Amino acid sequence: MASLTPISQSHSLLNNTHFTTLSPPQSLAGPNLGSEFLLKRASFRFRTRRLIPGIPMKSAAVIVSATTAEKPKKRYPGEAKGFVEEMRFVAMRLHTKDQAKEGEKEVKEPEERPVAKWEPSVDGYLRFLVDSKLVYDTLEGIIEKAAFPSYAEFRNTGLERSEKLAKDLEWFKEQGHVIPEPSDPGVTYAQYLKELSEKDPQAFLCHFYNIYFAHTAGGRMIGKKVAEKILNNKELEFYKWDGDLSQLLHNVRVKLNNVAESWTREEKNHCLEETEKSFKHSGDILRLILS
């Protein structure tokens, strides 16, 4: 919008405008200075009595400026630090206060209670590990196949868990435990991830982020508490990483931010909206520990 001044007022503005030519200093006037130089040195003073009747010029300028200025761009929480920070912000809100200080969710499910109050069983923990392995097998297979080029960026990040879980399940078998088949929560989630990855990369990478990053945070704490209660403090391979974990996470954050730079704001919002589904599926598998 160029201006809000009516045409009739524009005519009035021109009629009330005076132009004053400033002559060059006497010291510069002389036979050696041509008219072209004098024109270049001339300046004009623009003066108006009123831009809008009844409103001082300065006030009118503020009004025009306010109406022509663009609206400030909406900023999303965490956006200034990169898209991964946006994902983290949304994920934290889906935690309870006991799980995270930014948490807003009310405790409704058994696995949402403080881990110290859990009563896990070895059989339930085994079901959890088996279903988790199916999900990680699926994730790593999707990344390897790379139906979308961006998936290939996340190969061999150091966060992969399938081989670690295979070692843990073999250890349980050596202890005389029967390894169960994957149950409905794991099968359902794995199938959902396969279908999603083939048609919706933004939504799929939301699950990728939440699964791997949640395991390095709350997942490690859960593993430690469960080990204290039923495994004589044995640390499973599932909770060990080769190399500096903080550096591995940093590298993946950078990759995720780089991939998201090519997304539209609508695609980013779509990714964020998938967070709740990721939490639901992961929660169904986590609940197996208490079964």
JSON list of N, CA, C and O in Angstrom, two decimals, residues 52-85:
[
{"chain": "A", "resi": 52, "resn": "ILE", "atom": "N", "xyz": [-1.31, 16.42, 6.08]},
{"chain": "A", "resi": 52, "resn": "ILE", "atom": "CA", "xyz": [-2.73, 16.14, 6.20]},
{"chain": "A", "resi": 52, "resn": "ILE", "atom": "C", "xyz": [-3.31, 17.25, 7.05]},
{"chain": "A", "resi": 52, "resn": "ILE", "atom": "O", "xyz": [-2.77, 17.56, 8.10]},
{"chain": "A", "resi": 53, "resn": "PRO", "atom": "N", "xyz": [-4.41, 17.89, 6.58]},
{"chain": "A", "resi": 53, "resn": "PRO", "atom": "CA", "xyz": [-4.98, 19.02, 7.34]},
{"chain": "A", "resi": 53, "resn": "PRO", "atom": "C", "xyz": [-5.20, 18.66, 8.80]},
{"chain": "A", "resi": 53, "resn": "PRO", "atom": "O", "xyz": [-5.79, 17.64, 9.11]},
{"chain": "A", "resi": 54, "resn": "GLY", "atom": "N", "xyz": [-4.68, 19.49, 9.68]},
{"chain": "A", "resi": 54, "resn": "GLY", "atom": "CA", "xyz": [-4.91, 19.29, 11.10]},
{"chain": "A", "resi": 54, "resn": "GLY", "atom": "C", "xyz": [-3.91, 18.40, 11.78]},
{"chain": "A", "resi": 54, "resn": "GLY", "atom": "O", "xyz": [-3.95, 18.22, 12.99]},
{"chain": "A", "resi": 55, "resn": "ILE", "atom": "N", "xyz": [-2.96, 17.78, 10.99]},
{"chain": "A", "resi": 55, "resn": "ILE", "atom": "CA", "xyz": [-1.99, 16.87, 11.60]},
{"chain": "A", "resi": 55, "resn": "ILE", "atom": "C", "xyz": [-0.60, 17.36, 11.25]},
{"chain": "A", "resi": 55, "resn": "ILE", "atom": "O", "xyz": [-0.28, 17.55, 10.07]},
{"chain": "A", "resi": 56, "resn": "PRO", "atom": "N", "xyz": [0.27, 17.57, 12.24]},
{"chain": "A", "resi": 56, "resn": "PRO", "atom": "CA", "xyz": [1.64, 18.03, 11.96]},
{"chain": "A", "resi": 56, "resn": "PRO", "atom": "C", "xyz": [2.36, 17.06, 11.06]},
{"chain": "A", "resi": 56, "resn": "PRO", "atom": "O", "xyz": [2.06, 15.87, 11.02]},
{"chain": "A", "resi": 57, "resn": "MET", "atom": "N", "xyz": [3.37, 17.55, 10.33]},
{"chain": "A", "resi": 57, "resn": "MET", "atom": "CA", "xyz": [4.09, 16.73, 9.37]},
{"chain": "A", "resi": 57, "resn": "MET", "atom": "C", "xyz": [4.72, 15.50, 10.00]},
{"chain": "A", "resi": 57, "resn": "MET", "atom": "O", "xyz": [4.63, 14.40, 9.48]},
{"chain": "A", "resi": 58, "resn": "LYS", "atom": "N", "xyz": [5.36, 15.66, 11.17]},
{"chain": "A", "resi": 58, "resn": "LYS", "atom": "CA", "xyz": [6.01, 14.52, 11.82]},
{"chain": "A", "resi": 58, "resn": "LYS", "atom": "C", "xyz": [5.01, 13.44, 12.18]},
{"chain": "A", "resi": 58, "resn": "LYS", "atom": "O", "xyz": [5.26, 12.25, 12.01]},
{"chain": "A", "resi": 59, "resn": "SER", "atom": "N", "xyz": [3.85, 13.84, 12.68]},
{"chain": "A", "resi": 59, "resn": "SER", "atom": "CA", "xyz": [2.82, 12.87, 13.04]},
{"chain": "A", "resi": 59, "resn": "SER", "atom": "C", "xyz": [2.30, 12.15, 11.81]},
{"chain": "A", "resi": 59, "resn": "SER", "atom": "O", "xyz": [2.05, 10.95, 11.82]},
{"chain": "A", "resi": 60, "resn": "ALA", "atom": "N", "xyz": [2.11, 12.89, 10.72]},
{"chain": "A", "resi": 60, "resn": "ALA", "atom": "CA", "xyz": [1.61, 12.29, 9.50]},
{"chain": "A", "resi": 60, "resn": "ALA", "atom": "C", "xyz": [2.60, 11.27, 8.96]},
{"chain": "A", "resi": 60, "resn": "ALA", "atom": "O", "xyz": [2.23, 10.22, 8.47]},
{"chain": "A", "resi": 61, "resn": "ALA", "atom": "N", "xyz": [3.90, 11.58, 9.06]},
{"chain": "A", "resi": 61, "resn": "ALA", "atom": "CA", "xyz": [4.92, 10.65, 8.59]},
{"chain": "A", "resi": 61, "resn": "ALA", "atom": "C", "xyz": [4.86, 9.35, 9.35]},
{"chain": "A", "resi": 61, "resn": "ALA", "atom": "O", "xyz": [5.04, 8.27, 8.79]},
{"chain": "A", "resi": 62, "resn": "VAL", "atom": "N", "xyz": [4.60, 9.42, 10.65]},
{"chain": "A", "resi": 62, "resn": "VAL", "atom": "CA", "xyz": [4.50, 8.21, 11.47]},
{"chain": "A", "resi": 62, "resn": "VAL", "atom": "C", "xyz": [3.31, 7.37, 11.03]},
{"chain": "A", "resi": 62, "resn": "VAL", "atom": "O", "xyz": [3.37, 6.15, 10.94]},
{"chain": "A", "resi": 63, "resn": "ILE", "atom": "N", "xyz": [2.18, 8.03, 10.71]},
{"chain": "A", "resi": 63, "resn": "ILE", "atom": "CA", "xyz": [0.98, 7.32, 10.29]},
{"chain": "A", "resi": 63, "resn": "ILE", "atom": "C", "xyz": [1.25, 6.58, 8.98]},
{"chain": "A", "resi": 63, "resn": "ILE", "atom": "O", "xyz": [0.93, 5.40, 8.84]},
{"chain": "A", "resi": 64, "resn": "VAL", "atom": "N", "xyz": [1.84, 7.28, 8.00]},
{"chain": "A", "resi": 64, "resn": "VAL", "atom": "CA", "xyz": [2.13, 6.64, 6.71]},
{"chain": "A", "resi": 64, "resn": "VAL", "atom": "C", "xyz": [3.10, 5.49, 6.88]},
{"chain": "A", "resi": 64, "resn": "VAL", "atom": "O", "xyz": [2.95, 4.42, 6.32]},
{"chain": "A", "resi": 65, "resn": "SER", "atom": "N", "xyz": [4.13, 5.70, 7.71]},
{"chain": "A", "resi": 65, "resn": "SER", "atom": "CA", "xyz": [5.12, 4.65, 7.94]},
{"chain": "A", "resi": 65, "resn": "SER", "atom": "C", "xyz": [4.48, 3.42, 8.55]},
{"chain": "A", "resi": 65, "resn": "SER", "atom": "O", "xyz": [4.78, 2.29, 8.18]},
{"chain": "A", "resi": 66, "resn": "ALA", "atom": "N", "xyz": [3.59, 3.61, 9.51]},
{"chain": "A", "resi": 66, "resn": "ALA", "atom": "CA", "xyz": [2.96, 2.48, 10.19]},
{"chain": "A", "resi": 66, "resn": "ALA", "atom": "C", "xyz": [2.08, 1.68, 9.25]},
{"chain": "A", "resi": 66, "resn": "ALA", "atom": "O", "xyz": [1.97, 0.46, 9.36]},
{"chain": "A", "resi": 67, "resn": "THR", "atom": "N", "xyz": [1.42, 2.38, 8.29]},
{"chain": "A", "resi": 67, "resn": "THR", "atom": "CA", "xyz": [0.51, 1.68, 7.40]},
{"chain": "A", "resi": 67, "resn": "THR", "atom": "C", "xyz": [1.23, 0.98, 6.26]},
{"chain": "A", "resi": 67, "resn": "THR", "atom": "O", "xyz": [0.71, 0.02, 5.70]},
{"chain": "A", "resi": 68, "resn": "THR", "atom": "N", "xyz": [2.43, 1.46, 5.92]},
{"chain": "A", "resi": 68, "resn": "THR", "atom": "CA", "xyz": [3.15, 0.85, 4.81]},
{"chain": "A", "resi": 68, "resn": "THR", "atom": "C", "xyz": [4.16, -0.20, 5.28]},
{"chain": "A", "resi": 68, "resn": "THR", "atom": "O", "xyz": [4.62, -1.00, 4.48]},
{"chain": "A", "resi": 69, "resn": "ALA", "atom": "N", "xyz": [4.50, -0.23, 6.55]},
{"chain": "A", "resi": 69, "resn": "ALA", "atom": "CA", "xyz": [5.48, -1.19, 7.06]},
{"chain": "A", "resi": 69, "resn": "ALA", "atom": "C", "xyz": [4.92, -2.61, 7.00]},
{"chain": "A", "resi": 69, "resn": "ALA", "atom": "O", "xyz": [3.74, -2.84, 7.21]},
{"chain": "A", "resi": 70, "resn": "GLU", "atom": "N", "xyz": [5.79, -3.57, 6.70]},
{"chain": "A", "resi": 70, "resn": "GLU", "atom": "CA", "xyz": [5.36, -4.97, 6.67]},
{"chain": "A", "resi": 70, "resn": "GLU", "atom": "C", "xyz": [5.13, -5.48, 8.08]},
{"chain": "A", "resi": 70, "resn": "GLU", "atom": "O", "xyz": [5.79, -5.08, 9.03]},
{"chain": "A", "resi": 71, "resn": "LYS", "atom": "N", "xyz": [4.20, -6.41, 8.19]},
{"chain": "A", "resi": 71, "resn": "LYS", "atom": "CA", "xyz": [3.95, -7.03, 9.49]},
{"chain": "A", "resi": 71, "resn": "LYS", "atom": "C", "xyz": [5.15, -7.87, 9.88]},
{"chain": "A", "resi": 71, "resn": "LYS", "atom": "O", "xyz": [5.75, -8.54, 9.03]},
{"chain": "A", "resi": 72, "resn": "PRO", "atom": "N", "xyz": [5.56, -7.85, 11.16]},
{"chain": "A", "resi": 72, "resn": "PRO", "atom": "CA", "xyz": [6.71, -8.65, 11.57]},
{"chain": "A", "resi": 72, "resn": "PRO", "atom": "C", "xyz": [6.45, -10.14, 11.35]},
{"chain": "A", "resi": 72, "resn": "PRO", "atom": "O", "xyz": [5.34, -10.62, 11.56]},
{"chain": "A", "resi": 73, "resn": "LYS", "atom": "N", "xyz": [7.47, -10.87, 10.91]},
{"chain": "A", "resi": 73, "resn": "LYS", "atom": "CA", "xyz": [7.35, -12.30, 10.67]},
{"chain": "A", "resi": 73, "resn": "LYS", "atom": "C", "xyz": [7.15, -13.05, 11.98]},
{"chain": "A", "resi": 73, "resn": "LYS", "atom": "O", "xyz": [7.82, -12.79, 12.96]},
{"chain": "A", "resi": 74, "resn": "LYS", "atom": "N", "xyz": [6.21, -13.99, 11.96]},
{"chain": "A", "resi": 74, "resn": "LYS", "atom": "CA", "xyz": [5.94, -14.77, 13.16]},
{"chain": "A", "resi": 74, "resn": "LYS", "atom": "C", "xyz": [7.12, -15.67, 13.45]},
{"chain": "A", "resi": 74, "resn": "LYS", "atom": "O", "xyz": [7.63, -16.36, 12.57]},
{"chain": "A", "resi": 75, "resn": "ARG", "atom": "N", "xyz": [7.57, -15.68, 14.68]},
{"chain": "A", "resi": 75, "resn": "ARG", "atom": "CA", "xyz": [8.68, -16.52, 15.09]},
{"chain": "A", "resi": 75, "resn": "ARG", "atom": "C", "xyz": [8.17, -17.69, 15.92]},
{"chain": "A", "resi": 75, "resn": "ARG", "atom": "O", "xyz": [7.37, -17.51, 16.82]},
{"chain": "A", "resi": 76, "resn": "TYR", "atom": "N", "xyz": [8.61, -18.89, 15.59]},
{"chain": "A", "resi": 76, "resn": "TYR", "atom": "CA", "xyz": [8.19, -20.08, 16.31]},
{"chain": "A", "resi": 76, "resn": "TYR", "atom": "C", "xyz": [9.19, -20.37, 17.43]},
{"chain": "A", "resi": 76, "resn": "TYR", "atom": "O", "xyz": [10.39, -20.10, 17.29]},
{"chain": "A", "resi": 77, "resn": "PRO", "atom": "N", "xyz": [8.72, -20.93, 18.54]},
{"chain": "A", "resi": 77, "resn": "PRO", "atom": "CA", "xyz": [9.62, -21.22, 19.66]},
{"chain": "A", "resi": 77, "resn": "PRO", "atom": "C", "xyz": [10.81, -22.07, 19.21]},
{"chain": "A", "resi": 77, "resn": "PRO", "atom": "O", "xyz": [10.62, -23.15, 18.65]},
{"chain": "A", "resi": 78, "resn": "GLY", "atom": "N", "xyz": [12.01, -21.58, 19.47]},
{"chain": "A", "resi": 78, "resn": "GLY", "atom": "CA", "xyz": [13.21, -22.31, 19.11]},
{"chain": "A", "resi": 78, "resn": "GLY", "atom": "C", "xyz": [13.72, -22.05, 17.70]},
{"chain": "A", "resi": 78, "resn": "GLY", "atom": "O", "xyz": [14.81, -22.48, 17.34]},
{"chain": "A", "resi": 79, "resn": "GLU", "atom": "N", "xyz": [12.94, -21.34, 16.88]},
{"chain": "A", "resi": 79, "resn": "GLU", "atom": "CA", "xyz": [13.27, -21.17, 15.46]},
{"chain": "A", "resi": 79, "resn": "GLU", "atom": "C", "xyz": [14.63, -20.50, 15.26]},
{"chain": "A", "resi": 79, "resn": "GLU", "atom": "O", "xyz": [15.37, -20.85, 14.34]},
{"chain": "A", "resi": 80, "resn": "ALA", "atom": "N", "xyz": [14.98, -19.57, 16.11]},
{"chain": "A", "resi": 80, "resn": "ALA", "atom": "CA", "xyz": [16.24, -18.84, 15.95]},
{"chain": "A", "resi": 80, "resn": "ALA", "atom": "C", "xyz": [17.46, -19.76, 16.05]},
{"chain": "A", "resi": 80, "resn": "ALA", "atom": "O", "xyz": [18.51, -19.46, 15.48]},
{"chain": "A", "resi": 81, "resn": "LYS", "atom": "N", "xyz": [17.32, -20.88, 16.75]},
{"chain": "A", "resi": 81, "resn": "LYS", "atom": "CA", "xyz": [18.45, -21.80, 16.94]},
{"chain": "A", "resi": 81, "resn": "LYS", "atom": "C", "xyz": [18.46, -22.92, 15.92]},
{"chain": "A", "resi": 81, "resn": "LYS", "atom": "O", "xyz": [19.37, -23.74, 15.92]},
{"chain": "A", "resi": 82, "resn": "GLY", "atom": "N", "xyz": [17.46, -23.00, 15.07]},
{"chain": "A", "resi": 82, "resn": "GLY", "atom": "CA", "xyz": [17.39, -24.07, 14.09]},
{"chain": "A", "resi": 82, "resn": "GLY", "atom": "C", "xyz": [16.17, -24.96, 14.31]},
{"chain": "A", "resi": 82, "resn": "GLY", "atom": "O", "xyz": [15.56, -24.96, 15.39]},
{"chain": "A", "resi": 83, "resn": "PHE", "atom": "N", "xyz": [15.83, -25.75, 13.30]},
{"chain": "A", "resi": 83, "resn": "PHE", "atom": "CA", "xyz": [14.59, -26.52, 13.37]},
{"chain": "A", "resi": 83, "resn": "PHE", "atom": "C", "xyz": [14.62, -27.61, 14.44]},
{"chain": "A", "resi": 83, "resn": "PHE", "atom": "O", "xyz": [13.59, -27.94, 15.02]},
{"chain": "A", "resi": 84, "resn": "VAL", "atom": "N", "xyz": [15.77, -28.17, 14.71]},
{"chain": "A", "resi": 84, "resn": "VAL", "atom": "CA", "xyz": [15.85, -29.19, 15.76]},
{"chain": "A", "resi": 84, "resn": "VAL", "atom": "C", "xyz": [15.40, -28.63, 17.10]},
{"chain": "A", "resi": 84, "resn": "VAL", "atom": "O", "xyz": [14.74, -29.32, 17.89]},
{"chain": "A", "resi": 85, "resn": "GLU", "atom": "N", "xyz": [15.72, -27.38, 17.35]},
{"chain": "A", "resi": 85, "resn": "GLU", "atom": "CA", "xyz": [15.29, -26.76, 18.59]},
{"chain": "A", "resi": 85, "resn": "GLU", "atom": "C", "xyz": [13.77, -26.60, 18.61]},
{"chain": "A", "resi": 85, "resn": "GLU", "atom": "O", "xyz": [13.13, -26.72, 19.67]}
]
